[in-house]
Coordinates of N, CA and C in Angstrom, one line a residue:
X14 N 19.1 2.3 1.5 CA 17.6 2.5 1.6 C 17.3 2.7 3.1
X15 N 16.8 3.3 3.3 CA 15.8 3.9 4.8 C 14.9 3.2 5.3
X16 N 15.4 2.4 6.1 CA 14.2 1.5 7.1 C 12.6 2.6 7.8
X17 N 11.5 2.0 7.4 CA 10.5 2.6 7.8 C 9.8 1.6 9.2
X18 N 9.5 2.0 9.8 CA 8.9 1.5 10.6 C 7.9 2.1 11.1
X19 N 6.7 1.0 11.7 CA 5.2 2.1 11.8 C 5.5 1.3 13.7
X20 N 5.5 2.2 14.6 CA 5.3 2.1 16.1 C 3.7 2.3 16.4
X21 N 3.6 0.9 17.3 CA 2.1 1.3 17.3 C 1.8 1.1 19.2
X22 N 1.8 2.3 19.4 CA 1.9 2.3 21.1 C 0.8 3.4 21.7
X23 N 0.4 2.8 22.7 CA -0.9 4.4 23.7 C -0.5 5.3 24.7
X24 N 1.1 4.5 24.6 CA 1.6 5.5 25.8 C 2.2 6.9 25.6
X25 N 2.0 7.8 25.4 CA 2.5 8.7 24.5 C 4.5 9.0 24.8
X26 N 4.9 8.7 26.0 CA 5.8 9.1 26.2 C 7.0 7.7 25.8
X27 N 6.3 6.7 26.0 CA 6.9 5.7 25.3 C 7.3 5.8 23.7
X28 N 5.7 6.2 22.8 CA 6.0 6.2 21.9 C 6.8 7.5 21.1
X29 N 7.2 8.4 22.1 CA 7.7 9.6 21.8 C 9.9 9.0 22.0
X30 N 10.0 8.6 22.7 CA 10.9 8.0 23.1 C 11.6 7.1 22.2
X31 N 10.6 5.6 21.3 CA 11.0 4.7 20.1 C 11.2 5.8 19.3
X32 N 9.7 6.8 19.1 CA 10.4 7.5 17.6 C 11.5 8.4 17.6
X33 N 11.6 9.0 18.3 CA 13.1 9.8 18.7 C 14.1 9.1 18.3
X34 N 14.3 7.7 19.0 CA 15.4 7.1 18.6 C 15.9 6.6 17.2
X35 N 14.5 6.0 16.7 CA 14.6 5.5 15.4 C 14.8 6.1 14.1
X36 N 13.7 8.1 14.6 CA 14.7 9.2 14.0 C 16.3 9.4 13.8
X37 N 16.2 9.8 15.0 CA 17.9 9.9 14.8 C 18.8 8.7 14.6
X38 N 18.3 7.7 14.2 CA 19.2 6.3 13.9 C 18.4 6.8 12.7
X39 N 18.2 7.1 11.9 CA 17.9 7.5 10.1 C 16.4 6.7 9.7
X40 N 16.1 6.5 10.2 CA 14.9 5.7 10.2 C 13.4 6.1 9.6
X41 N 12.4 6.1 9.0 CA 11.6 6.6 8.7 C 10.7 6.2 9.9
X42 N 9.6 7.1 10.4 CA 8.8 6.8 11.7 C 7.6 7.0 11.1
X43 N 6.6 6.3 11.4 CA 5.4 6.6 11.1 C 4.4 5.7 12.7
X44 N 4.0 7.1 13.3 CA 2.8 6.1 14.1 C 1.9 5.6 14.5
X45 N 1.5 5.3 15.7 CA -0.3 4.9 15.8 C -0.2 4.6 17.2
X46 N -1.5 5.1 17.1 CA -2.3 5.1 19.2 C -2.5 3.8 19.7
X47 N -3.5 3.2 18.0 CA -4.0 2.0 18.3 C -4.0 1.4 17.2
X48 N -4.7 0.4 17.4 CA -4.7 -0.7 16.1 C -5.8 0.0 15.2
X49 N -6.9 0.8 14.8 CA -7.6 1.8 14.0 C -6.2 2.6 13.0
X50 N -5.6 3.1 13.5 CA -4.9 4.1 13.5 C -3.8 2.9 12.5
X51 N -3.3 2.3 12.9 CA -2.4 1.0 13.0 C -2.9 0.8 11.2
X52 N -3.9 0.7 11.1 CA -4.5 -0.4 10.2 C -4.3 0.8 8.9
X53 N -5.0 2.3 9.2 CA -4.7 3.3 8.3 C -3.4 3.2 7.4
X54 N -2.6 3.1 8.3 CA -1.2 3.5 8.3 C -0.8 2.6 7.3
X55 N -1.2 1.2 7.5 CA -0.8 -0.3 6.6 C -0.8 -0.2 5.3
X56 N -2.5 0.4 5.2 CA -3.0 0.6 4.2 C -2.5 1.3 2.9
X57 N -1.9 2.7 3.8 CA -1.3 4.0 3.0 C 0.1 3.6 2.5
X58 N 0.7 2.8 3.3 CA 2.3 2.2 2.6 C 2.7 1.5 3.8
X59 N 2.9 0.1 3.1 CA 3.8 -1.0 4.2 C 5.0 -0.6 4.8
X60 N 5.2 -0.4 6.0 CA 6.7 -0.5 6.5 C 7.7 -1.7 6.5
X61 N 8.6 -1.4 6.5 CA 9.5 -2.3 6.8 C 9.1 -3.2 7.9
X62 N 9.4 -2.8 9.2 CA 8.9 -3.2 10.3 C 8.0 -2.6 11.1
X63 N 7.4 -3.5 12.0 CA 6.4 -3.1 13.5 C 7.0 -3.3 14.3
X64 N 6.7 -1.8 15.2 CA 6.7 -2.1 17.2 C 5.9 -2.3 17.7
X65 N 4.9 -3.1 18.1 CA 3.4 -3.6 18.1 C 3.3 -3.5 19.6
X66 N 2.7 -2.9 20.5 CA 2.3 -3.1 21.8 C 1.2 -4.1 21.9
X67 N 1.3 -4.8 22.9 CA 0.2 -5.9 23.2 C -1.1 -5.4 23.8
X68 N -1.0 -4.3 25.0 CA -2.3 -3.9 25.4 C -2.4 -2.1 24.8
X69 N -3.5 -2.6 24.3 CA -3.8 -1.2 23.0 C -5.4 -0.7 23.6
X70 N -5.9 0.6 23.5 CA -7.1 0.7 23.7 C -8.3 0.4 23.1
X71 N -8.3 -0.4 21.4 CA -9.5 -0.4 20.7 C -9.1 -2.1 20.3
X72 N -8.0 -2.8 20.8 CA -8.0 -4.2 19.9 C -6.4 -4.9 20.9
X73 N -6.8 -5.5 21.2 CA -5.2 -6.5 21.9 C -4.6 -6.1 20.7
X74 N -3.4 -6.2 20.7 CA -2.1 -6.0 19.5 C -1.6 -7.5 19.0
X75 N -2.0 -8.1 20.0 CA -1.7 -9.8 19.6 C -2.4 -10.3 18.8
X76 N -4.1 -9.7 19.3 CA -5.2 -10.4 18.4 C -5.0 -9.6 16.9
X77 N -4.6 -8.3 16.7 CA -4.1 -7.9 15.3 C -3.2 -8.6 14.5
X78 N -1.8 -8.8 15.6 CA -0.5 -9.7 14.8 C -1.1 -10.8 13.9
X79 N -2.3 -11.6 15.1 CA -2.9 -13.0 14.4 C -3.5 -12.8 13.0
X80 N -4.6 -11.8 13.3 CA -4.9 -11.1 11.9 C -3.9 -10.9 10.5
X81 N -2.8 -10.3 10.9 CA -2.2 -9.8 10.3 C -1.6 -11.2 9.6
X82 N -1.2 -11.6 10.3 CA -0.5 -13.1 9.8 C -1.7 -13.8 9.3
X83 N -2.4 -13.6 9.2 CA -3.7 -14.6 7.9 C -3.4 -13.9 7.0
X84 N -3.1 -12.9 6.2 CA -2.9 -12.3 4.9 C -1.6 -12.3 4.1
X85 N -1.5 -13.4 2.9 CA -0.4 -13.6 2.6 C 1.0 -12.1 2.3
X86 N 0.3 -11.3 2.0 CA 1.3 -10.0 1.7 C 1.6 -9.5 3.4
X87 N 1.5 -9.6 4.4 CA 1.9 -9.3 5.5 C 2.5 -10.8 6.3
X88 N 2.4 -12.0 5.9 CA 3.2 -12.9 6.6 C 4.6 -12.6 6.9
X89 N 5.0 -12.1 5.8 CA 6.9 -11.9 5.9 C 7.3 -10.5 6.5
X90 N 5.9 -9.8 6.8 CA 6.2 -8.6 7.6 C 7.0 -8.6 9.0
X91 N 7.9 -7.8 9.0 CA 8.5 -8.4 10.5 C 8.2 -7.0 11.4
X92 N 7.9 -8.4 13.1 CA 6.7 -7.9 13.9 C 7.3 -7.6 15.2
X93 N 7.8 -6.7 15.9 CA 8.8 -7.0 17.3 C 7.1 -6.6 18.4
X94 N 7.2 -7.2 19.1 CA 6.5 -7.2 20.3 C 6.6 -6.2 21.7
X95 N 6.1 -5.4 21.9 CA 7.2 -4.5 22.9 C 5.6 -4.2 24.1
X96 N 6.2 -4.8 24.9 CA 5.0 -4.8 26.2 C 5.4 -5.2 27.2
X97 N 4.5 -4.7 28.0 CA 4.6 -5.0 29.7 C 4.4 -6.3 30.1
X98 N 3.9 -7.5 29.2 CA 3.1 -8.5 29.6 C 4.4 -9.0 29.4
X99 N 4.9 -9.7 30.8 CA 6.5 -10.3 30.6 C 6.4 -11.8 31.1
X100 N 5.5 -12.3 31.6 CA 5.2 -13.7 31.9 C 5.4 -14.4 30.9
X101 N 6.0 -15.9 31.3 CA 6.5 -16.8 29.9 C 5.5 -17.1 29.4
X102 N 4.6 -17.7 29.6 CA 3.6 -17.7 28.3 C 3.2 -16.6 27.8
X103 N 3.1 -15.3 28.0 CA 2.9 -14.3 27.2 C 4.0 -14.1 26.4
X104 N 4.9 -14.5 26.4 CA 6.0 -14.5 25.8 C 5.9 -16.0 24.6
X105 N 5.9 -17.0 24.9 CA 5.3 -17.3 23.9 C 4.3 -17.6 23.1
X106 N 3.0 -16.7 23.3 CA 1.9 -16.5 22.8 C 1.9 -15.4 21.7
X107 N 2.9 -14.5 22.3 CA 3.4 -13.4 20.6 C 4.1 -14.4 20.4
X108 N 5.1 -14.8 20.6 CA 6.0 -15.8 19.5 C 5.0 -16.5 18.9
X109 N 4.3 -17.5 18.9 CA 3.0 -18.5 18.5 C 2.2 -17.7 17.2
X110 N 2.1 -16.3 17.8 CA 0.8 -15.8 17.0 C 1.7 -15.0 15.8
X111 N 3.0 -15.0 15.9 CA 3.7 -14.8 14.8 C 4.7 -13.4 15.0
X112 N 4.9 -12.7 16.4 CA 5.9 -11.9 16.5 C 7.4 -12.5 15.6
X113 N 8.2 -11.6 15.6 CA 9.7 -12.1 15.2 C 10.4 -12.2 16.2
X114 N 10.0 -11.3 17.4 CA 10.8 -11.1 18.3 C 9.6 -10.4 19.3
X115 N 10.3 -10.3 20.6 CA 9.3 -9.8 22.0 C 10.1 -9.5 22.7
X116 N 10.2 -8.1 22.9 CA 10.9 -7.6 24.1 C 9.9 -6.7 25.5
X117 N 10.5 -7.1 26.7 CA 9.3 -6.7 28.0 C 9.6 -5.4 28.0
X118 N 8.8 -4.5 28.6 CA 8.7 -3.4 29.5 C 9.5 -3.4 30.7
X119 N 10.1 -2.7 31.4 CA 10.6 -1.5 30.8 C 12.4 -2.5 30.1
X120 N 12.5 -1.4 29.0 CA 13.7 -2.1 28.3 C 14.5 -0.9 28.1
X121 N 15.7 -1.4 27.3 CA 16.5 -0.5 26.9 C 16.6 -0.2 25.7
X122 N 16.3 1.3 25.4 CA 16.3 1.9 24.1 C 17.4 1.4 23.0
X123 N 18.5 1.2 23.8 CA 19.7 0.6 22.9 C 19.1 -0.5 22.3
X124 N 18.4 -1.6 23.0 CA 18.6 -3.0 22.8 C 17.2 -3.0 21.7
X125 N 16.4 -2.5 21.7 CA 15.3 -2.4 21.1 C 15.9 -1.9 19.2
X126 N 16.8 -0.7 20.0 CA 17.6 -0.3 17.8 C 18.1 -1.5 17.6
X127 N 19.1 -2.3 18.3 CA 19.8 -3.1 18.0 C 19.0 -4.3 17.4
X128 N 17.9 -4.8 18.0 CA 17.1 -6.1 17.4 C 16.2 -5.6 16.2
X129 N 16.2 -3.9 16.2 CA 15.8 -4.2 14.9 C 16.5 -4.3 13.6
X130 N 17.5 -3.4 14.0 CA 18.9 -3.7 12.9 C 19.1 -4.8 12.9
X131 N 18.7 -5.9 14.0 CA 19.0 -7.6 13.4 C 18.0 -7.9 12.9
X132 N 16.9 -7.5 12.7 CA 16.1 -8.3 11.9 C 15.9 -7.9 10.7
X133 N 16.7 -6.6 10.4 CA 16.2 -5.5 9.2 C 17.6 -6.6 8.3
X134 N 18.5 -6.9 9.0 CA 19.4 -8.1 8.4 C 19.1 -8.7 8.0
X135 N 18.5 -9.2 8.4 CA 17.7 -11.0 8.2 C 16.8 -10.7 7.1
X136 N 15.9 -9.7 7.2 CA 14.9 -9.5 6.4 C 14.7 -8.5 4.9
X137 N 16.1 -7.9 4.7 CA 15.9 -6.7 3.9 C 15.8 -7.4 2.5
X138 N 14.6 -6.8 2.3 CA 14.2 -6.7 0.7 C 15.1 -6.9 -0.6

């Protein structure tokens, strides 16, 4: 089965960069600018997983996660964190608000497939 994942980033080069990867690692890609876009996407068919950026142009990505995590059919959704905000309490304030995981800016493309392949472990349907 084909892991889908919805990336939800505003940097275009960034998010050109995850989906590439996730393409060519077999991956279904589906994305979003922002949390609007983000929310469409949800609606039309759940993914597997999220790449959720924290500073987004129409909604913090944290304050969405929180959202997200009030609705019992998205609690067991798994949420990776992927932002520039690398200070320890921002780090555990996505953990808190219900990330699975948080990785900072700038990172490595490798390390980002690889945690999700571990959570797609932990988590597969």
């Amino acid at each position: 089965m084909t892991t889908s994942v919805l990336i939800v980033e505003d940097e275009p080069s960034i998010l050109e960069l995850i989906s590439y990867t996730c393409r060519t690692s077999g991956m279904e890609v589906r994305k979003a600018a922002n949390v609007a876009e983000a929310k469409k996407n949800l609606e039309a068919a759940k993914p597997d997983i999220i790449l959720l950026d924290w500073m987004l142009p129409d909604c913090a990505g944290l304050e969405w996660l929180y959202e997200l995590r009030r609705y019992h059919s998205n609690e067991s959704l798994p949420v990776i964190m992927l932002t520039a905000k690398g200070e320890d309490m921002d780090k555990i304030l996505g953990l808190e608000y219900g990330a699975d995981d948080y990785i900072t800016k700038p990172f490595n493309i490798l390390e980002v497939k690889a945690r999700i392949k571990a959570i797609m472990r932990r988590t597969e349907r």
